[in-house]
CSV table of C-alpha atoms and ligand atoms in Angstrom, one decimal:
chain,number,residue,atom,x,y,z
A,1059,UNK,CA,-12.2,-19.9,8.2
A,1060,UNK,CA,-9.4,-22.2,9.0
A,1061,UNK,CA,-6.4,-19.8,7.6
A,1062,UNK,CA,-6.3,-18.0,10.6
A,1063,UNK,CA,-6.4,-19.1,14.2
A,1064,UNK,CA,-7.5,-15.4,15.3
A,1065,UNK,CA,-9.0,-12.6,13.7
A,1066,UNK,CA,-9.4,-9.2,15.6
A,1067,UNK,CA,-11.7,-6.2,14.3
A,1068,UNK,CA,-11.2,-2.7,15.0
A,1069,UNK,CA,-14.4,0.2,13.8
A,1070,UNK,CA,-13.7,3.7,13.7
A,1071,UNK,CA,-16.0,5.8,15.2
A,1072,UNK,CA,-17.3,7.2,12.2
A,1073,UNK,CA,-17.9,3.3,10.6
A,1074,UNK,CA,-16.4,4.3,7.9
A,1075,UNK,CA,-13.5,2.2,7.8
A,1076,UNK,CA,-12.4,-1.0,9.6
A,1077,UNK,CA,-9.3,-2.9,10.6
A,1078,UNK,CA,-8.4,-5.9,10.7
A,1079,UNK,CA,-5.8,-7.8,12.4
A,1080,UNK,CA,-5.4,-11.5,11.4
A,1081,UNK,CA,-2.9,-14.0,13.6
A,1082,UNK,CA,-1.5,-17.1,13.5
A,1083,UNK,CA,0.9,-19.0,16.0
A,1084,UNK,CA,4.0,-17.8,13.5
A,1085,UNK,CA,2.4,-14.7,11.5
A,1086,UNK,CA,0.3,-11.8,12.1
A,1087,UNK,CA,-1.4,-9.9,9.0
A,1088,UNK,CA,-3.5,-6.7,8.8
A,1089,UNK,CA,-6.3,-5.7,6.4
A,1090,UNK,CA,-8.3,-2.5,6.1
A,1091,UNK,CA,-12.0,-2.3,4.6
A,1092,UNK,CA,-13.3,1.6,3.4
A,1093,UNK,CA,-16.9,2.3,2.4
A,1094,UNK,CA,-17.5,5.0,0.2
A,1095,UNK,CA,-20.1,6.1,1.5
A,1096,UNK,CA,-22.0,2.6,1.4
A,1097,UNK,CA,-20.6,-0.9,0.2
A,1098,UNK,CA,-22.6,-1.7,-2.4
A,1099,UNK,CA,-21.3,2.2,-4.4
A,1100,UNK,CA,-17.4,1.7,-3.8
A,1101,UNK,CA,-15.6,-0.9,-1.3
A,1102,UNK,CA,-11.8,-0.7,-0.7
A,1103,UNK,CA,-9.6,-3.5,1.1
A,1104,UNK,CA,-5.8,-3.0,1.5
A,1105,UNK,CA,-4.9,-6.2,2.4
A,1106,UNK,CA,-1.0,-7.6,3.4
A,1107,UNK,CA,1.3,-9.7,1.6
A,1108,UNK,CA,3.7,-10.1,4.4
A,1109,UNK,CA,3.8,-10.3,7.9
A,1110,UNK,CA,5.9,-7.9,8.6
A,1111,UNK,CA,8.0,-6.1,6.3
A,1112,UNK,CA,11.7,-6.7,5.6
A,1113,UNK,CA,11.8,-3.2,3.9
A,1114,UNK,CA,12.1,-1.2,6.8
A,1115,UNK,CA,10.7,2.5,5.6
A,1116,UNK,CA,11.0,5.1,8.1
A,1117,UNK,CA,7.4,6.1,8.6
A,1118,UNK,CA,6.1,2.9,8.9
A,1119,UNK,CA,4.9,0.4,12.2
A,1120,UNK,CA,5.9,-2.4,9.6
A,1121,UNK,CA,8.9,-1.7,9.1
A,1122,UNK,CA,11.2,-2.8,12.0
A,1123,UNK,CA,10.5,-6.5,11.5
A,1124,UNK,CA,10.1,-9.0,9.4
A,1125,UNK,CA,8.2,-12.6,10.0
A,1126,UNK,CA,7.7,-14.4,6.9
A,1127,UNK,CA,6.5,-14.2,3.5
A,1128,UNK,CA,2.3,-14.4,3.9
A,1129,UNK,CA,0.8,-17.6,1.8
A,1130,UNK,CA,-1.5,-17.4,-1.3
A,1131,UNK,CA,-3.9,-18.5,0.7
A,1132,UNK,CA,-3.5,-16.2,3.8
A,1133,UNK,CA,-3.6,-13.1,1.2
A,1134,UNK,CA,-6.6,-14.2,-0.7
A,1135,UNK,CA,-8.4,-14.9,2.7
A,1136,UNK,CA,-8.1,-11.3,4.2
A,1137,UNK,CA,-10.2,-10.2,0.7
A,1138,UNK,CA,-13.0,-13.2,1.1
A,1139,UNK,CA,-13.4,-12.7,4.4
A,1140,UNK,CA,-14.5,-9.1,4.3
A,1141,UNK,CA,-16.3,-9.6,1.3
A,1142,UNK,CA,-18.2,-12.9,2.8
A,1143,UNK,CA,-18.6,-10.4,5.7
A,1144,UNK,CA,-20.5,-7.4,4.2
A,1145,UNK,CA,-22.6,-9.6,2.4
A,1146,UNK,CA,-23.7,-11.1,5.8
A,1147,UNK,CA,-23.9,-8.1,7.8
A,1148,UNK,CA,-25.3,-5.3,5.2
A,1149,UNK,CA,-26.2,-8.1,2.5
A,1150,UNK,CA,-23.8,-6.4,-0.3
A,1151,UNK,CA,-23.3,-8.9,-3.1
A,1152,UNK,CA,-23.1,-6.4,-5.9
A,1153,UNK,CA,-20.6,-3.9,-5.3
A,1154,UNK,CA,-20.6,-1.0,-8.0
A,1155,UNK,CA,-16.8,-0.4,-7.6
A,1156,UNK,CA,-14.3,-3.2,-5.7
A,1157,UNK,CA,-10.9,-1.9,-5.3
A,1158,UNK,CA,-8.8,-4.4,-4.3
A,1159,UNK,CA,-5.7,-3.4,-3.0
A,1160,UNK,CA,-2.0,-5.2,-2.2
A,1161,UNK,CA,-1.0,-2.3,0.2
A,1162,UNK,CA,-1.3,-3.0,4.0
A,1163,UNK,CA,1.5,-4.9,5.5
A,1164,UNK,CA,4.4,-6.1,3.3
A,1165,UNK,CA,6.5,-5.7,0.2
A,1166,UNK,CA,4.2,-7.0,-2.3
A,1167,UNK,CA,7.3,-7.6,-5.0
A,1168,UNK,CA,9.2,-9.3,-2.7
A,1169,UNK,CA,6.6,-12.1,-2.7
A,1170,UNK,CA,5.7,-12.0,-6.1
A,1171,UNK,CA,4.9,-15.6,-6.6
A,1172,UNK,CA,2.1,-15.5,-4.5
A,1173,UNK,CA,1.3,-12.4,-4.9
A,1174,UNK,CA,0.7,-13.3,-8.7
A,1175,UNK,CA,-1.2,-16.5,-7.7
A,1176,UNK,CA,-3.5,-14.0,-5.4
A,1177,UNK,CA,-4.3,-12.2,-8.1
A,1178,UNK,CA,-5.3,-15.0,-10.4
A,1179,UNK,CA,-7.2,-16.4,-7.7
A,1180,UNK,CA,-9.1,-13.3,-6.9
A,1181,UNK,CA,-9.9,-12.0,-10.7
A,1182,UNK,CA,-11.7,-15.5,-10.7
A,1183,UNK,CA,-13.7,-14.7,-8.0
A,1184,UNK,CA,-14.2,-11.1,-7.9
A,1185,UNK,CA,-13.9,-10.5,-11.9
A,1186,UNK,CA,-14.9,-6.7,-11.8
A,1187,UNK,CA,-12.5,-5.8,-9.0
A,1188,UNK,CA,-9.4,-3.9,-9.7
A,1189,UNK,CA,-6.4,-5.1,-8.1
A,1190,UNK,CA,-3.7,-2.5,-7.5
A,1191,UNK,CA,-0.2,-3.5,-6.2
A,1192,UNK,CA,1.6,-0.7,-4.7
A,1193,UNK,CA,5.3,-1.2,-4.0
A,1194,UNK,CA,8.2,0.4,-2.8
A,1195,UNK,CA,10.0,-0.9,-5.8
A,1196,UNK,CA,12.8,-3.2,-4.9
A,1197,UNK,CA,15.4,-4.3,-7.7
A,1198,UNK,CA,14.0,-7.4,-8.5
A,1199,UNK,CA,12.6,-9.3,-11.6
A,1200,UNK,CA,8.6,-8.3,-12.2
A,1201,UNK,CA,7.9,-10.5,-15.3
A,1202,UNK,CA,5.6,-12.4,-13.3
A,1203,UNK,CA,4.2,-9.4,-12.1
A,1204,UNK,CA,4.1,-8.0,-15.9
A,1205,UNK,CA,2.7,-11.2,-17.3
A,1206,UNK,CA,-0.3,-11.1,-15.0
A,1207,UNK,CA,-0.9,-7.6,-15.6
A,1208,UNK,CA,-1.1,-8.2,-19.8
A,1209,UNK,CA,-3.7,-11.4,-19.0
A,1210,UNK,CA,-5.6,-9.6,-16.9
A,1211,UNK,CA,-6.4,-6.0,-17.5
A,1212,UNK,CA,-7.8,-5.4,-13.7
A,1213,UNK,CA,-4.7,-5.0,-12.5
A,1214,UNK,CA,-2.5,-1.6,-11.9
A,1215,UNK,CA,0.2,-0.8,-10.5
A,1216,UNK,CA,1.9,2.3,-8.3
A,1217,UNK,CA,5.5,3.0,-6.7
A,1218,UNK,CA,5.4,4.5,-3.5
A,1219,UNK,CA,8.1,6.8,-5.2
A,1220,UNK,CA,8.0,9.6,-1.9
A,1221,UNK,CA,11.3,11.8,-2.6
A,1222,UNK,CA,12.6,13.3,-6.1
A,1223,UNK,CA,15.8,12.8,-5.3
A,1224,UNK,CA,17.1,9.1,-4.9
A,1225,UNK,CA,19.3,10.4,-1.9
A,1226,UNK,CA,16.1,11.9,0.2
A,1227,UNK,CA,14.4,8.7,-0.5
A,1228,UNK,CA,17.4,6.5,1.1
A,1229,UNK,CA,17.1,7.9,4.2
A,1230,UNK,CA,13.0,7.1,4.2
A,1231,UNK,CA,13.5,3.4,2.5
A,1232,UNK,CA,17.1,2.4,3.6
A,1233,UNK,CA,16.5,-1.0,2.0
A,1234,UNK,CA,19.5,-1.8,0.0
A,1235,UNK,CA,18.4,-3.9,-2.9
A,1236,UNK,CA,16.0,-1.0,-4.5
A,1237,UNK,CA,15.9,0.7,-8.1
A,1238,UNK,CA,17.0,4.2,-8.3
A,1239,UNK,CA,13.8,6.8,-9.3
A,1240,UNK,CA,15.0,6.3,-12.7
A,1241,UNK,CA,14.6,2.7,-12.8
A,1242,UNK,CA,11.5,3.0,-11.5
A,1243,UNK,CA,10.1,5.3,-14.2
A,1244,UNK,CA,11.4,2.8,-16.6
A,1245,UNK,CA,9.7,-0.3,-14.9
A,1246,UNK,CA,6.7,2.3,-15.1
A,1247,UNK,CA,7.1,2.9,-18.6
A,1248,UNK,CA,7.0,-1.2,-19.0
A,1249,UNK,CA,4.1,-1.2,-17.4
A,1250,UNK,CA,2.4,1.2,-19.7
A,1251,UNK,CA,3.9,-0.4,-22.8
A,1252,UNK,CA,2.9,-3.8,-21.7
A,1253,UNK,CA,-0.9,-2.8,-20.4
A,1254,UNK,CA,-1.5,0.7,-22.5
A,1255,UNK,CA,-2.9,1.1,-18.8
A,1256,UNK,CA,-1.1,4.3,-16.6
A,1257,UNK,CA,1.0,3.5,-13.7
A,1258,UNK,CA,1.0,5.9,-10.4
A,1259,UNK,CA,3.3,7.0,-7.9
A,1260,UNK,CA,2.6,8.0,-5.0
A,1261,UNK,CA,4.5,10.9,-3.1
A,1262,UNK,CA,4.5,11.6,0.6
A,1263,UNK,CA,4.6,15.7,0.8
A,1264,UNK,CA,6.1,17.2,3.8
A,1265,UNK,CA,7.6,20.6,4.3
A,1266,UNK,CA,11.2,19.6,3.1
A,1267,UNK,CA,9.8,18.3,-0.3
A,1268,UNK,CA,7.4,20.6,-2.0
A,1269,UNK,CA,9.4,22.8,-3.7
A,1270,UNK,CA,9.4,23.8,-7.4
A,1271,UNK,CA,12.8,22.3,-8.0
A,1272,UNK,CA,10.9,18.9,-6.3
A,1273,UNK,CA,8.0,18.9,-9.2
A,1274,UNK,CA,10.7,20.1,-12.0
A,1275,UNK,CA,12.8,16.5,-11.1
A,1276,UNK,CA,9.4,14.8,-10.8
A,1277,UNK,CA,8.3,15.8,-14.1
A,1278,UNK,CA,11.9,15.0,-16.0
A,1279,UNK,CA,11.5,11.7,-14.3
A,1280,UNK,CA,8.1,10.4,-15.0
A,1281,UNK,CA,6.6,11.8,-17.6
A,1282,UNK,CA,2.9,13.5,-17.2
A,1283,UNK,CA,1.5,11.4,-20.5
A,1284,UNK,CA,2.0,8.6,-19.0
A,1285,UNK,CA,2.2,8.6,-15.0
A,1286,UNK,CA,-0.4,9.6,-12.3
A,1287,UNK,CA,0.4,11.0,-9.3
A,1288,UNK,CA,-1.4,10.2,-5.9
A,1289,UNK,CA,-0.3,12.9,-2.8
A,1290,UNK,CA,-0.6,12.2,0.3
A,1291,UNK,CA,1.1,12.9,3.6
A,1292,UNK,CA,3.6,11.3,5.9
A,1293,UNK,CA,1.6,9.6,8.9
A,1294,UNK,CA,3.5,9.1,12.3
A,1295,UNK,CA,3.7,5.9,13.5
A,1296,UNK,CA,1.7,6.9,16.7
A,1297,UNK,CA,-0.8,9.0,14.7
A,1298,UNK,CA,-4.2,8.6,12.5
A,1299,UNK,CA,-4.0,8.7,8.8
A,1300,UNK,CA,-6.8,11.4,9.5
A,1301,UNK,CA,-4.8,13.2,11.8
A,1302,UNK,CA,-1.6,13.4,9.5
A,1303,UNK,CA,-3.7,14.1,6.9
A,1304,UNK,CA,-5.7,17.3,8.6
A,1305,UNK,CA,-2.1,18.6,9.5
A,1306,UNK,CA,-1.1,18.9,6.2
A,1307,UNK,CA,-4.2,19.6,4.6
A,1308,UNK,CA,-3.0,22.9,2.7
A,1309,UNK,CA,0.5,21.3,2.1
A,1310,UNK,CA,-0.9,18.5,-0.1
A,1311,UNK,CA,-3.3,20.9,-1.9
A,1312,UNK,CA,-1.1,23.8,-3.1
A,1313,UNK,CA,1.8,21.0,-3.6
A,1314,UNK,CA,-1.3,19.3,-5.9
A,1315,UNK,CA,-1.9,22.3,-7.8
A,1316,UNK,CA,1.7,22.4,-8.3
A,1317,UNK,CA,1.6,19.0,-10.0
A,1318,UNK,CA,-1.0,19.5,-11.9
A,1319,UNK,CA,0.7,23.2,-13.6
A,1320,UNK,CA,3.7,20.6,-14.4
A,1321,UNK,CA,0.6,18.6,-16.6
A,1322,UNK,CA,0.0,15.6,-14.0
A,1323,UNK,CA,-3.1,14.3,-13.2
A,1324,UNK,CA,-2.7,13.9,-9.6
A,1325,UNK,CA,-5.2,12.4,-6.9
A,1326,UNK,CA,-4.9,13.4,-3.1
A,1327,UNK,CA,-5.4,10.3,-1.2
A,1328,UNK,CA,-8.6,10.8,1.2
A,1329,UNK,CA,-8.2,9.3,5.0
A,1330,UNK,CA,-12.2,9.2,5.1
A,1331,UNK,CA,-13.1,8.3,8.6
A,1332,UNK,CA,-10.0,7.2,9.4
A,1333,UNK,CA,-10.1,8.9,12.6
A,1334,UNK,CA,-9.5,6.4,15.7
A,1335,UNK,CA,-8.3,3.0,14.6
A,1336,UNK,CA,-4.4,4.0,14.0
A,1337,UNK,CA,-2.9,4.9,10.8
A,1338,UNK,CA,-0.7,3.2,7.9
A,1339,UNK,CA,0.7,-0.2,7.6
A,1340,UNK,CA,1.5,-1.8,10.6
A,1341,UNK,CA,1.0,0.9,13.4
A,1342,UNK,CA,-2.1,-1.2,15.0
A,1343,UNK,CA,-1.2,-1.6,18.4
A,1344,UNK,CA,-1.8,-4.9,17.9
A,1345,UNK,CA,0.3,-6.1,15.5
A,1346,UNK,CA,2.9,-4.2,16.9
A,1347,UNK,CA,2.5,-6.4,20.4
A,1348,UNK,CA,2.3,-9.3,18.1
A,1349,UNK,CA,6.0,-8.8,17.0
A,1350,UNK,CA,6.8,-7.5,20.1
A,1351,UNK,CA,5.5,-11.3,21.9
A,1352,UNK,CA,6.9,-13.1,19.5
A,1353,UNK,CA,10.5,-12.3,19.3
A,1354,UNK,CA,11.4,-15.7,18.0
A,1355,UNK,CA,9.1,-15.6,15.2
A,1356,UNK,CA,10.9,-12.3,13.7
A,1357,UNK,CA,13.9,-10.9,12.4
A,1358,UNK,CA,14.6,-7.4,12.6
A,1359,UNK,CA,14.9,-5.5,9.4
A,1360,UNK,CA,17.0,-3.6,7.7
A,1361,UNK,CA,16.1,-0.4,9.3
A,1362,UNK,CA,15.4,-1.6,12.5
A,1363,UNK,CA,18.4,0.5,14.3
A,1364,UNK,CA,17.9,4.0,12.4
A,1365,UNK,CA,16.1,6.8,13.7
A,1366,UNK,CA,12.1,7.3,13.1
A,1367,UNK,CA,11.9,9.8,10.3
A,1368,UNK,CA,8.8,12.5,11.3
A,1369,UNK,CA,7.4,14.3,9.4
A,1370,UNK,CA,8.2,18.0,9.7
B,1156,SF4,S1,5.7,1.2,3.9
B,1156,SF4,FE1,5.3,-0.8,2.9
B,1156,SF4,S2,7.3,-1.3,2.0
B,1156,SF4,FE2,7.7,0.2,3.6
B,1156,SF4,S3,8.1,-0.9,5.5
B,1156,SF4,FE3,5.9,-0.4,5.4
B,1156,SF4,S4,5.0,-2.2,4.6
B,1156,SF4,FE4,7.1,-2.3,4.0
């Protein structure tokens, strides 16, 4: 493959899931690749949509600097080469369920364009696979994002959503240009009109957040017949997915049950084998290097001065 110049490939010990870590002279990009329990029965890729992230979220190893926006080209590769790559190594052409997801590195709405183009692109090639954009939901235009969605009905969406209150979630996304919770439940509600097909959001549960008061706000906001809700947990930017995950094991299930009394249908997101090969977006130690060695290849976000948020 002549997209990228190097391509770098990190296994967990339990094999369950891989990284990826995809470089250029002027970009860096990260993909991750799940079995469930074997390729061929479920396959999930989170792949990047920007090197970088100008978005600048707390919690996450992407979020202190931004490169550039990531070509069609460069996003559809991360997907074909793990693909191309299972097939050659465990000789898995027909996989049961492909999950597709634009969720590693980058602000997927902030590149829609290509973003879009990716998606066309890999529906052609990978008809069966869903492809689920996850976004932090800046204030910005997603017709083109909407249109895609009604042609082609593989697609989701879900808004890493993370605080009931628009004022806790400031100080976890300080990005400026970003619609209020109430905006995004209507962009939601779009979504649903548009597709008949539910959108998610996804909240980060921590001990300052899991109150009754939270799900009662939740619930007025995004309304249970419509929205899913995915739980997971706020992962450190030195620590596993796993490892933030098996901290707050009992917080994300009794804040799940919670969710569910208030008539959500909620999914807690599952680390599986995520145990040695570094966490969310952006906290491979690589990639972090990468920005780190090239300091005239990046800008430094919008967060790139505020304190680390931790999770409590
Ligand atoms: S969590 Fe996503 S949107 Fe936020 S800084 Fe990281 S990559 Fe960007």
């Amino acid at each position: 493959m002549n997209t990228w110049d190097n391509i770098e490939r990190l296994v967990s010990s339990e094999g369950n899931v891989e990284k990826f870590v995809f470089s250029t002279d002027n970009a860096v990009a990260e993909s991750v690749l799940y079995r469930y329990p074997t390729y061929d029965v479920r396959t999930v890729i989170c792949c990047s949509t920007q090197s970088g992230c100008p978005v600048g979220c707390r919690f996450c190893g992407a979020g202190d600097n931004f490169a550039r926006n990531l070509t069609t080209e460069e996003i559809v590769s991360q997907s074909v080469y793990l693909l191309d790559l299972i097939e050659k190594e465990h000789g898995v052409t027909d996989i049961e369920n492909l999950q597709i997801m634009f969720m590693s590195m980058g602000e997927p709405m902030l590149n829609q364009k290509r973003l879009v183009e990716a998606i066309e692109q890999l529906h052609e090639k990978y008809p069966h696979a869903a492809l689920l954009v996850s976004t932090s939901g800046p204030n910005v235009s997603y017709d083109a994002f909407f249109d895609v969605a009604q042609r082609i009905d593989t697609v989701g969406l879900q808004f890493s959503v993370h605080e009931s209150t628009d004022q806790a979630r400031d100080e976890l996304i300080p990005f400026k240009r970003k619609l209020t919770l109430e905006q995004i439940a209507q962009r939601g509600e779009r979504f649903h009109e548009l597709t008949s097909r539910p959108p998610f959001f996804n909240y980060c549960v921590h001990e300052g957040n899991d109150t009754a008061e939270d799900v009662k706000r939740l619930a007025k906001l995004f309304n249970p017949d419509i929205w899913r809700a995915t739980i997971s947990v706020i992962c450190e930017r030195d620590e596993t997915m796993k490892a933030a995950h098996d901290r707050q094991r009992e917080l994300t299930s009794a804040f799940s049950a919670k969710m569910d009394e208030a008539g959500f249908t909620t999914r807690v997101f599952n680390p599986a084998g995520q145990d040695d090969i570094g966490g969310g977006c952006g906290q491979l130690h690589y990639v972090q290097e990468w920005m780190r060695n090239n300091p005239d290849k990046v800008r430094p976000s919008v967060g790139h001065n505020l304190p680390i948020i931790h999770a409590s």
